[in-house]
Structure formats: structure tokens, C-alpha cells
Short mmCIF file of C-alpha atoms in Angstrom, two decimals:
data_model
loop_
_atom_site.label_atom_id
_atom_site.label_comp_id
_atom_site.label_asym_id
_atom_site.label_seq_id
_atom_site.Cartn_x
_atom_site.Cartn_y
_atom_site.Cartn_z
CA MET A 1 -47.76 -5.71 1.20
CA SER A 2 -48.59 -8.84 3.06
CA SER A 3 -46.69 -11.32 5.22
CA SER A 4 -46.40 -13.57 2.39
CA ASP A 5 -44.07 -11.16 0.60
CA TRP A 6 -41.50 -11.74 3.57
CA PRO A 7 -41.67 -15.49 4.35
CA PRO A 8 -39.51 -16.78 7.07
CA GLY A 9 -36.11 -18.45 6.29
CA ASN A 10 -35.62 -22.11 5.82
CA ASN A 11 -32.94 -24.12 7.51
CA GLU A 12 -30.74 -25.63 4.80
CA ALA A 13 -29.54 -28.68 7.08
CA LYS A 14 -33.25 -29.31 7.63
CA GLU A 15 -34.15 -29.55 4.12
CA ARG A 16 -30.99 -31.78 3.31
CA PHE A 17 -31.62 -34.26 6.02
CA GLY A 18 -35.24 -34.37 5.91
CA ASP A 19 -37.22 -36.14 8.54
CA ASP A 20 -33.86 -37.44 9.99
CA PHE A 21 -33.08 -33.80 11.06
CA GLU A 22 -35.43 -34.16 13.96
CA LYS A 23 -33.54 -37.34 15.13
CA LEU A 24 -30.29 -35.36 15.72
CA HIS A 25 -29.32 -34.20 19.16
CA ILE A 26 -29.64 -30.46 19.60
CA ASP A 27 -25.82 -30.00 19.75
CA SER A 28 -25.56 -31.44 16.12
CA ARG A 29 -28.37 -29.36 14.81
CA LEU A 30 -26.86 -26.20 16.28
CA SER A 31 -23.45 -27.21 14.48
CA ILE A 32 -24.80 -27.79 10.93
CA GLY A 33 -27.91 -25.21 10.99
CA LYS A 34 -27.78 -22.30 8.57
CA ALA A 35 -30.15 -20.33 6.59
CA LYS A 36 -30.88 -21.43 2.90
CA GLN A 37 -29.81 -18.64 0.51
CA LEU A 38 -32.81 -17.25 -1.63
CA ALA A 39 -32.62 -18.16 -5.16
CA ASN A 40 -31.95 -14.41 -6.44
CA VAL A 41 -29.12 -13.22 -4.06
CA ASP A 42 -27.22 -10.24 -5.50
CA PRO A 43 -26.21 -7.69 -2.94
CA VAL A 44 -25.16 -4.43 -4.03
CA VAL A 45 -22.10 -4.42 -1.84
CA MET A 46 -20.03 -7.63 -1.70
CA PRO A 47 -20.76 -9.41 1.64
CA ILE A 48 -17.91 -10.39 4.02
CA TYR A 49 -17.19 -14.10 3.73
CA GLN A 50 -15.97 -14.95 7.24
CA SER A 51 -15.88 -18.72 6.44
CA THR A 52 -12.41 -20.29 6.85
CA THR A 53 -13.32 -23.36 4.84
CA TYR A 54 -15.84 -24.29 1.93
CA ARG A 55 -17.99 -27.45 1.40
CA PHE A 56 -17.08 -29.88 -1.32
CA LYS A 57 -20.07 -31.92 -2.92
CA THR A 58 -17.83 -34.85 -3.63
CA VAL A 59 -14.12 -35.82 -3.16
CA ALA A 60 -13.61 -35.89 -6.94
CA GLN A 61 -14.31 -32.18 -7.13
CA TRP A 62 -10.82 -31.67 -5.61
CA ASP A 63 -9.27 -32.79 -8.65
CA GLU A 64 -11.14 -30.79 -11.16
CA PRO A 65 -9.64 -27.52 -12.43
CA ASN A 66 -9.71 -24.80 -9.87
CA HIS A 67 -11.47 -27.56 -7.61
CA GLY A 68 -14.64 -27.28 -9.56
CA SER A 69 -14.56 -23.52 -9.04
CA ASN A 70 -14.90 -24.01 -5.51
CA TYR A 71 -13.11 -22.13 -2.73
CA VAL A 72 -11.29 -24.36 -0.37
CA TYR A 73 -9.66 -22.49 2.47
CA SER A 74 -9.70 -18.80 3.13
CA ARG A 75 -5.86 -18.43 3.16
CA CYS A 76 -5.95 -19.80 -0.39
CA GLY A 77 -8.86 -17.79 -1.71
CA ASN A 78 -11.98 -15.82 -0.33
CA PRO A 79 -14.67 -14.25 -2.39
CA THR A 80 -14.49 -11.03 -0.48
CA VAL A 81 -10.70 -10.86 -0.99
CA GLU A 82 -10.82 -11.63 -4.57
CA ASN A 83 -13.25 -8.67 -5.02
CA VAL A 84 -10.97 -6.12 -3.87
CA GLU A 85 -8.41 -7.79 -6.02
CA VAL A 86 -10.54 -7.43 -9.06
CA VAL A 87 -11.17 -3.79 -8.50
CA LEU A 88 -7.41 -2.95 -7.87
CA ALA A 89 -6.52 -4.79 -10.93
CA ASP A 90 -8.87 -2.99 -12.99
CA LEU A 91 -7.70 0.33 -11.66
CA GLU A 92 -4.00 -0.32 -12.09
CA GLY A 93 -4.33 -1.95 -15.67
CA ALA A 94 -2.69 -5.34 -14.18
CA ALA A 95 -2.83 -8.69 -15.34
CA ALA A 96 -3.85 -9.41 -11.95
CA THR A 97 -3.58 -8.12 -8.27
CA MET A 98 -2.77 -9.88 -4.97
CA VAL A 99 -3.54 -8.38 -1.63
CA TYR A 100 -1.52 -9.05 1.65
CA ASN A 101 -1.91 -8.68 5.44
CA SER A 102 0.33 -5.42 5.35
CA GLY A 103 2.22 -3.15 2.92
CA LEU A 104 5.61 -4.50 3.92
CA ALA A 105 4.20 -8.14 3.40
CA ALA A 106 3.64 -7.02 -0.12
CA VAL A 107 7.09 -5.54 -0.52
CA SER A 108 8.78 -8.63 0.95
CA ALA A 109 6.78 -11.00 -1.07
CA VAL A 110 7.98 -9.49 -4.46
CA LEU A 111 11.76 -9.31 -3.03
CA LEU A 112 11.78 -12.94 -1.82
CA GLU A 113 10.14 -14.29 -4.90
CA PHE A 114 12.08 -12.69 -7.39
CA LEU A 115 15.85 -12.68 -5.83
CA SER A 116 18.12 -15.40 -5.13
CA ALA A 117 21.63 -15.68 -3.64
CA GLY A 118 24.05 -13.61 -5.61
CA ASP A 119 21.51 -11.17 -7.28
CA HIS A 120 21.92 -7.60 -7.22
CA VAL A 121 19.43 -4.75 -6.76
CA VAL A 122 19.61 -0.95 -7.68
CA CYS A 123 17.39 0.86 -5.06
CA MET A 124 16.63 4.31 -4.67
CA LYS A 125 17.58 6.27 -1.35
CA PRO A 126 15.99 7.81 0.79
CA LEU A 127 13.47 4.95 1.18
CA TYR A 128 10.84 3.87 3.60
CA SER A 129 12.41 2.44 6.64
CA GLY A 130 10.69 -0.80 6.66
CA THR A 131 11.63 -1.66 3.15
CA TYR A 132 15.24 -0.39 3.79
CA SER A 133 15.71 -2.69 6.96
CA PHE A 134 14.27 -5.74 5.20
CA MET A 135 16.86 -5.19 2.38
CA THR A 136 19.72 -4.52 4.63
CA GLU A 137 19.11 -6.49 7.67
CA THR A 138 17.40 -9.84 5.99
CA LEU A 139 18.05 -10.11 2.43
CA VAL A 140 21.74 -9.65 2.77
CA ARG A 141 22.06 -12.52 4.98
CA PHE A 142 20.83 -14.72 2.16
CA GLY A 143 23.47 -13.32 -0.33
CA VAL A 144 21.42 -10.56 -2.01
CA ASP A 145 23.56 -7.49 -2.83
CA PHE A 146 22.14 -3.86 -2.96
CA THR A 147 23.58 -0.56 -4.45
CA PHE A 148 21.53 2.43 -3.30
CA VAL A 149 21.38 5.57 -5.51
CA ASP A 150 20.59 8.82 -3.59
CA VAL A 151 17.83 10.81 -5.50
CA GLU A 152 18.91 13.86 -3.88
CA LYS A 153 22.61 13.79 -4.69
CA GLU A 154 22.33 12.95 -8.43
CA GLN A 155 22.00 15.45 -11.07
CA ASP A 156 20.84 12.83 -13.64
CA TYR A 157 19.31 10.01 -11.63
CA ALA A 158 18.56 7.69 -14.70
CA VAL A 159 22.33 7.95 -15.65
CA ALA A 160 23.43 7.14 -12.04
CA VAL A 161 21.11 4.09 -12.04
CA GLU A 162 22.43 2.87 -15.31
CA LYS A 163 25.89 3.12 -13.86
CA ALA A 164 25.04 1.24 -10.88
CA ILE A 165 23.66 -1.87 -13.01
CA THR A 166 25.81 -4.82 -13.11
CA ALA A 167 25.52 -8.28 -14.86
CA LYS A 168 24.10 -9.74 -11.72
CA THR A 169 21.37 -6.89 -11.22
CA LYS A 170 17.81 -8.34 -11.28
CA LEU A 171 15.47 -5.71 -9.90
CA ILE A 172 15.43 -1.90 -9.96
CA TYR A 173 13.44 -0.67 -6.84
CA MET A 174 11.83 2.85 -6.73
CA GLU A 175 9.24 4.72 -4.78
CA VAL A 176 7.30 7.35 -6.87
CA ILE A 177 7.66 9.76 -3.95
CA ALA A 178 10.38 9.11 -1.38
CA ASN A 179 9.58 8.29 2.12
CA PRO A 180 9.96 10.72 3.90
CA SER A 181 11.87 13.24 1.87
CA MET A 182 9.44 13.64 -0.96
CA ALA A 183 12.26 13.33 -3.52
CA VAL A 184 10.89 12.07 -6.86
CA PRO A 185 13.16 9.91 -9.00
CA ASP A 186 13.10 10.08 -12.73
CA ILE A 187 10.98 6.95 -13.04
CA LEU A 188 10.23 7.36 -16.91
CA GLY A 189 14.01 7.84 -17.53
CA ILE A 190 14.69 4.51 -15.77
CA ILE A 191 11.90 2.70 -17.55
CA GLU A 192 13.58 3.77 -20.67
CA LEU A 193 16.70 2.30 -19.42
CA LYS A 194 14.93 -0.90 -18.30
CA LYS A 195 13.97 -1.52 -21.97
CA LYS A 196 17.48 -2.15 -22.98
CA ARG A 197 17.66 -5.16 -20.51
CA ASN A 198 14.99 -7.76 -20.75
CA ASP A 199 16.05 -9.52 -17.79
CA LEU A 200 15.54 -6.74 -15.43
CA LYS A 201 12.41 -6.11 -13.49
CA MET A 202 11.14 -2.79 -12.29
CA VAL A 203 9.36 -2.55 -8.98
CA VAL A 204 7.54 0.73 -7.99
CA ASP A 205 6.10 1.46 -4.64
CA ALA A 206 3.27 3.95 -5.54
CA THR A 207 2.02 4.41 -1.98
CA PHE A 208 2.36 8.26 -1.77
CA ALA A 209 0.57 8.54 -5.09
CA SER A 210 -2.33 6.35 -4.84
CA PRO A 211 -3.63 4.12 -7.63
CA TYR A 212 -5.90 6.93 -8.67
CA LEU A 213 -3.01 9.41 -9.36
CA LEU A 214 -0.49 7.07 -11.03
CA GLN A 215 -0.64 3.50 -12.32
CA PRO A 216 2.98 2.56 -12.83
CA LEU A 217 2.25 -0.58 -14.94
CA LYS A 218 0.74 1.73 -17.51
CA ILE A 219 4.20 3.51 -17.98
CA GLY A 220 6.25 0.30 -18.13
CA ALA A 221 6.68 -1.10 -14.66
CA ASP A 222 6.65 -4.83 -13.88
CA PHE A 223 5.11 -4.59 -10.20
CA SER A 224 3.18 -1.69 -8.54
CA LEU A 225 3.09 -1.76 -4.65
CA HIS A 226 0.83 -0.16 -2.30
CA SER A 227 0.62 -0.05 1.41
CA CYS A 228 -3.12 -0.18 1.37
CA SER A 229 -3.22 1.22 4.96
CA LYS A 230 -2.83 4.49 3.46
CA TYR A 231 -4.81 6.01 0.39
CA VAL A 232 -6.42 3.03 -0.67
CA GLY A 233 -8.06 2.20 2.63
CA GLY A 234 -8.12 5.77 3.48
CA HIS A 235 -9.52 5.80 7.06
CA CYS A 236 -6.56 4.58 9.19
CA ASP A 237 -8.61 1.58 10.22
CA VAL A 238 -6.95 -1.21 8.06
CA ILE A 239 -3.67 -2.53 7.75
CA ALA A 240 -3.10 -4.06 4.19
CA GLY A 241 -0.86 -4.23 1.05
CA CYS A 242 -1.13 -5.13 -2.53
CA VAL A 243 1.10 -5.88 -5.62
CA SER A 244 -0.22 -5.52 -9.10
CA CYS A 245 1.48 -7.43 -11.91
CA ALA A 246 1.95 -6.64 -15.53
CA SER A 247 2.63 -10.43 -16.06
CA LEU A 248 0.02 -13.08 -15.13
CA GLN A 249 2.90 -15.43 -14.96
CA ASP A 250 4.52 -13.22 -12.21
CA TRP A 251 1.19 -13.18 -10.37
CA THR A 252 0.78 -16.74 -10.35
CA ARG A 253 4.42 -17.03 -8.74
CA LEU A 254 3.42 -14.75 -6.07
CA LYS A 255 0.01 -16.69 -5.65
CA VAL A 256 1.78 -19.96 -5.05
CA GLN A 257 4.35 -18.34 -2.74
CA GLN A 258 1.37 -16.74 -0.62
CA LEU A 259 -0.24 -20.24 -0.23
CA THR A 260 3.02 -21.24 1.38
CA THR A 261 3.91 -18.08 3.52
CA GLY A 262 0.50 -17.25 4.91
CA SER A 263 0.48 -13.64 4.09
CA ALA A 264 -3.24 -13.52 3.03
CA LEU A 265 -5.54 -10.65 3.84
CA SER A 266 -8.57 -11.23 6.13
CA PRO A 267 -11.88 -11.05 4.49
CA VAL A 268 -12.90 -8.13 6.95
CA ASP A 269 -9.99 -6.20 5.99
CA ALA A 270 -10.60 -6.69 2.38
CA ALA A 271 -14.08 -5.34 2.90
CA LEU A 272 -12.74 -2.11 4.38
CA LEU A 273 -10.48 -1.75 1.46
CA THR A 274 -13.33 -2.19 -1.11
CA ARG A 275 -15.31 0.53 1.06
CA GLY A 276 -12.36 2.79 0.87
CA LEU A 277 -11.84 2.30 -2.88
CA LYS A 278 -15.48 3.63 -3.47
CA THR A 279 -14.26 7.15 -2.26
CA LEU A 280 -10.71 7.12 -3.40
CA ALA A 281 -11.25 9.55 -6.34
CA ILE A 282 -13.23 12.16 -4.20
CA ARG A 283 -10.84 11.97 -1.34
CA MET A 284 -7.70 12.20 -3.52
CA ASP A 285 -9.05 15.38 -5.38
CA LYS A 286 -9.66 17.13 -2.14
CA ILE A 287 -6.46 16.06 -0.50
CA GLY A 288 -4.56 17.24 -3.59
CA GLN A 289 -6.21 20.74 -3.47
CA ASN A 290 -5.59 21.01 0.18
CA ALA A 291 -1.89 19.83 -0.01
CA LEU A 292 -1.12 22.39 -2.74
CA ALA A 293 -2.54 25.21 -0.80
CA LEU A 294 -0.61 24.16 2.30
CA ALA A 295 2.66 23.74 0.59
CA ARG A 296 2.53 27.08 -1.03
CA HIS A 297 1.88 28.60 2.31
CA LEU A 298 4.72 26.61 4.04
CA ASP A 299 7.01 27.31 1.22
CA ALA A 300 6.80 31.07 1.73
CA HIS A 301 6.88 30.91 5.69
CA PRO A 302 9.91 32.62 7.14
CA LYS A 303 10.34 29.85 9.71
CA VAL A 304 10.37 26.97 7.29
CA SER A 305 13.99 26.66 5.95
CA HIS A 306 13.03 24.03 3.18
CA SER A 307 9.56 22.93 2.07
CA TYR A 308 9.29 19.61 -0.17
CA TYR A 309 6.17 19.10 -2.27
CA PRO A 310 6.31 17.66 -5.82
CA GLY A 311 3.81 20.05 -7.14
CA LEU A 312 5.84 23.19 -6.33
CA PRO A 313 8.26 24.69 -8.99
CA SER A 314 10.66 25.09 -5.81
CA HIS A 315 10.98 21.28 -5.74
CA PRO A 316 14.45 19.96 -6.81
CA GLN A 317 12.64 17.18 -8.90
CA HIS A 318 9.50 19.06 -9.83
CA LYS A 319 10.02 18.48 -13.78
CA SER A 320 10.00 14.62 -13.19
CA ALA A 321 7.08 14.93 -10.90
CA ALA A 322 5.30 16.93 -13.58
CA LYS A 323 5.78 14.31 -16.16
CA LEU A 324 4.30 11.71 -13.82
CA PHE A 325 1.34 13.55 -12.56
CA PRO A 326 0.29 15.73 -15.91
CA HIS A 327 -3.12 16.36 -14.32
CA GLY A 328 -1.80 18.51 -11.62
CA ASN A 329 -2.65 16.55 -8.61
CA PHE A 330 0.65 15.68 -6.67
CA SER A 331 -1.16 13.78 -3.84
CA GLY A 332 -1.32 14.87 -0.22
CA MET A 333 2.40 14.41 1.31
CA ILE A 334 4.55 17.42 2.23
CA GLY A 335 7.89 17.47 3.67
CA PHE A 336 9.27 20.65 5.58
CA ASP A 337 12.15 21.48 7.70
CA VAL A 338 12.37 23.93 10.48
CA GLY A 339 15.82 23.71 10.99
CA THR A 340 16.58 21.74 14.20
CA GLU A 341 15.13 18.60 15.99
CA GLU A 342 14.09 20.65 18.90
CA LYS A 343 11.95 23.13 16.70
CA ALA A 344 10.33 20.28 15.03
CA ILE A 345 9.32 18.40 18.19
CA LYS A 346 8.07 21.67 19.61
CA LEU A 347 5.90 22.62 16.55
CA ILE A 348 4.23 19.22 16.21
CA GLU A 349 3.42 18.82 19.97
CA ASN A 350 1.92 22.39 19.76
CA LEU A 351 -0.53 21.43 16.90
CA ARG A 352 -4.23 21.03 17.82
CA LEU A 353 -6.21 20.24 14.65
CA ILE A 354 -3.28 18.37 12.89
CA THR A 355 -2.58 15.06 14.75
CA LEU A 356 0.66 13.76 15.83
CA ALA A 357 0.84 10.28 14.56
CA VAL A 358 2.70 8.05 12.15
CA SER A 359 1.07 6.59 9.10
CA LEU A 360 -0.52 8.70 6.38
CA GLY A 361 -3.25 8.87 3.81
CA GLY A 362 -6.37 9.09 6.17
CA THR A 363 -9.11 11.58 6.18
CA GLU A 364 -7.42 12.97 9.06
CA SER A 365 -4.24 15.45 8.64
CA LEU A 366 -1.18 13.64 10.43
CA ILE A 367 2.22 14.73 11.09
CA GLU A 368 5.27 13.12 12.51
CA HIS A 369 8.97 13.74 13.11
CA PRO A 370 10.88 10.93 10.86
CA PHE A 371 14.19 11.46 12.42
CA ALA A 372 12.77 10.52 15.81
CA MET A 373 10.01 8.25 14.99
CA SER A 374 9.48 6.56 11.68
CA HIS A 375 13.08 6.69 10.27
CA GLY A 376 14.76 6.71 13.67
CA LYS A 377 16.94 4.15 15.38
CA GLN A 378 13.81 1.82 16.24
CA LEU A 379 13.64 1.02 12.65
CA LEU A 380 17.09 1.93 11.10
CA ARG A 381 19.41 0.04 13.56
CA ASN A 382 22.55 0.13 11.60
CA GLU A 383 24.83 2.63 13.72
CA GLU A 384 27.20 2.92 10.92
CA GLU A 385 24.74 4.33 8.53
CA PRO A 386 24.19 8.30 8.54
CA PRO A 387 20.47 9.05 8.85
CA MET A 388 18.35 9.27 5.68
CA VAL A 389 16.56 12.21 6.87
CA ALA A 390 17.34 15.77 8.32
CA PRO A 391 16.80 16.24 12.01
CA GLY A 392 14.41 19.17 11.31
CA LEU A 393 12.34 17.57 8.77
CA LEU A 394 8.58 16.95 9.33
CA ARG A 395 6.38 14.49 7.21
CA PHE A 396 2.93 15.81 6.90
CA SER A 397 0.02 13.93 5.44
CA VAL A 398 -2.74 16.32 4.39
CA GLY A 399 -6.41 15.31 5.31
CA LEU A 400 -9.66 16.42 4.29
CA GLU A 401 -10.11 19.38 6.95
CA ASN A 402 -10.71 23.01 5.62
CA ALA A 403 -7.35 24.33 4.28
CA ASP A 404 -7.72 27.51 5.95
CA ASP A 405 -8.05 25.93 9.48
CA LEU A 406 -5.00 23.73 8.79
CA ILE A 407 -2.89 26.71 7.88
CA ALA A 408 -4.15 28.68 10.96
CA ASP A 409 -3.07 25.50 13.12
CA LEU A 410 0.31 25.56 11.47
CA ASP A 411 0.86 29.28 11.83
CA ARG A 412 -0.07 29.28 15.38
CA ALA A 413 2.53 26.31 16.15
CA LEU A 414 5.13 27.84 13.97
CA ALA A 415 4.97 31.12 15.88
CA LEU A 416 5.94 29.33 19.07
CA ILE A 417 9.48 27.99 17.64
#
């Protein structure tokens, strides 16, 4: 191998200006100088296109379809961002996917775009506190009405949802697994119900399942939402969200909205999501195995009054969950109740391997106390509403650690309460 095999790079601006390049002042040369791409550039991993704007050859190119296949401005489109959207759309079986700068940005985008004053939404309860607050504190101010149907109180959830539908109902909103109670609504039954009404759209937040374990569009939903900060990213190092659409027309409406609301994802965060997706399958397989072992242990523990894991026959909606997850992997989220707020706090503050922190879906096992933290008064500010969670409930996101070590950590802390 000789030095000729690795020639030095060429300055694209110098080639473009020719002899006139040397006549430019140094500040101008620094401003426009950049390496010319080699003829055959095909990286294995999509690079991070950090540029905010892109060069046009002519003004006329602006008026060509798709601006002559040229990117314009990174809030409107970016190669790194588009890459992760393509991968997610393929995984979800979507017409197209849109990524956002947070999960809640994805949720609010769908609700804002497809609801108007006077519309009605049937929504499950319990529900992620950020979604619930956006509905009850923001959208109600613009004349949108909500009926919340409690998964844990209805014997036949699909029938209860059907009774809640009115002539003004435009959306049915569900979480695959409720945050934080782990209740599982009869989504398949509700999708059958939706087929009777062509004007109804079905929105499913599948964050707790991950797009590896469940693809809501393939069973009849119109929109599949994820907080990509969780299992999609998988490493607790990126804030992002996504909406996958069954209809290209619906995706186009969201795309136009995103151009005007400025909720686009950064290319660096998109690259982190792409990296996370490469290990999604292997992570979810291990997490699911760990979670089932831990859930069985907690279910039998004398100091745990109730455990909630969709994969256990003791779970109130296990039959619904088994239909949604026929492969037997029920993801990595466990809820368990130790009776009182005091006991719950004492337990989690005495864990050593399991980390006391909000969020979920990372490689590390995380645990939090929803009543005092994620679903407490900071996010649920309506004093008239009863809390959606029990004071003794703990939300446990199982990670990739050894299951026996996680069980030992829990047992040591449980012995102290």
C-alpha cells in the first residue's frame, strides 16, 4: 500500500473558484472552504447531517417538485432524521412516520391536528400524566370534550367505550399498557368497534410495548405513537417521539403542521435513535425474560399486596394482553403495590442495583413512585380529580442486569419495610 492509495483531500471551494480562490481574503476562504466528497461515498452508518441549510444550484430549483430533490432547511427535512423515519415506518408497517423532539410533542401533534372545537374524544384511564394534562388543561380551553373510561373499573371495556361514543366523537385514544398501572385495554375489541364508524380515528400509544413487540397499525389503528426516549432509543440518552400513520394523507397533514410548529427532531438525536433501533430486538428479548422472572417473584412475595404484569395470569386483563402479545413477551414494565406511600418510598430509597429515577425503557433498571413523582401534583394539578394511582404503587422498568441480582436487590429492600 502506497501513499497514492490515500491521497489528501481537495477543497471544494478552491475547485469551484479556480485561480480566484487565492485572491479571496482569509476570512472568506475560511467561511466557504470544505472538503470535496469522494466519488463513491456510501457509509455503513448514516452520518449526522448537522447542517441547518442546503445549497441550491439555481433559484428555479426552488419551484421544482420537492425543490428539485434538494433539502432546504433542517426543520423541514434532514437526511439523518429521514433515515430513522424510514426505519421506523418499515418496522411499524406504516405509510410513513414522523419523528418529533419529544414523545409528548408527538402526542400533542396528533391531538391538535385532528381535533377541532366541539369535537369529542373517548380516552382510556389511567393514562400518562403528560397526555392527561395536555387534554384536560390545554385542549379543553379550545372546546374539545373528553370522556375518560377507566380500564380497571369496566368488566367489558369495549362495551363501555361504545357507550361513551357520541355523534361528536372524532378520536379514540388508548395506551397499549397503561402508565403507570399496567392495565391493558381490549384494543382488539375497540378496533372492531371502530370499524362501524368510518369517521372515527384510533390513536394508540404503544410506548410500553415498543414497536418490536407490537405494531398497532397492523391490527387496525390509524396512528401509533411512541415516546422514543424509552425503548426505541433504549439508553436513556435521547428525548424524542414518533407518530406512524396508516394513511399517507394523515402523515402529510402532520408534516405540514410540523413545518409551522417547529417540533422537528435534531439530527444528533435522530442518529441516537437509529443506533438504538439496531439493538431493539435483542434488548427487548432480554428485558422481557427478566421482567417475567421478576414479576413472578414479586407476585409471590408476602410484602407485595398486588403485582401488575400483563404476562401473569393474575393480571386482571391478562386475556386481552395475551391476544396482543401472542409471542409471550409482554415487555419490561411491572407495577407492584406495597400498601402505603411510606412503605413504597422506604423500599425504593433502599435499593442499590435498581436506580431511583423517572423514565423507562433503558438498559438500566429504573423504579419510581408515581403517586409522589410522575403522576403526582406536579403534573396532575387538578385538585378536584382523585389521583389515578394508588399511594403504595411502584413503577418498575426492568433493564438488562442479571435477573437474580435484581431479585436479591428487591428482596433486601422489601425486608426493610
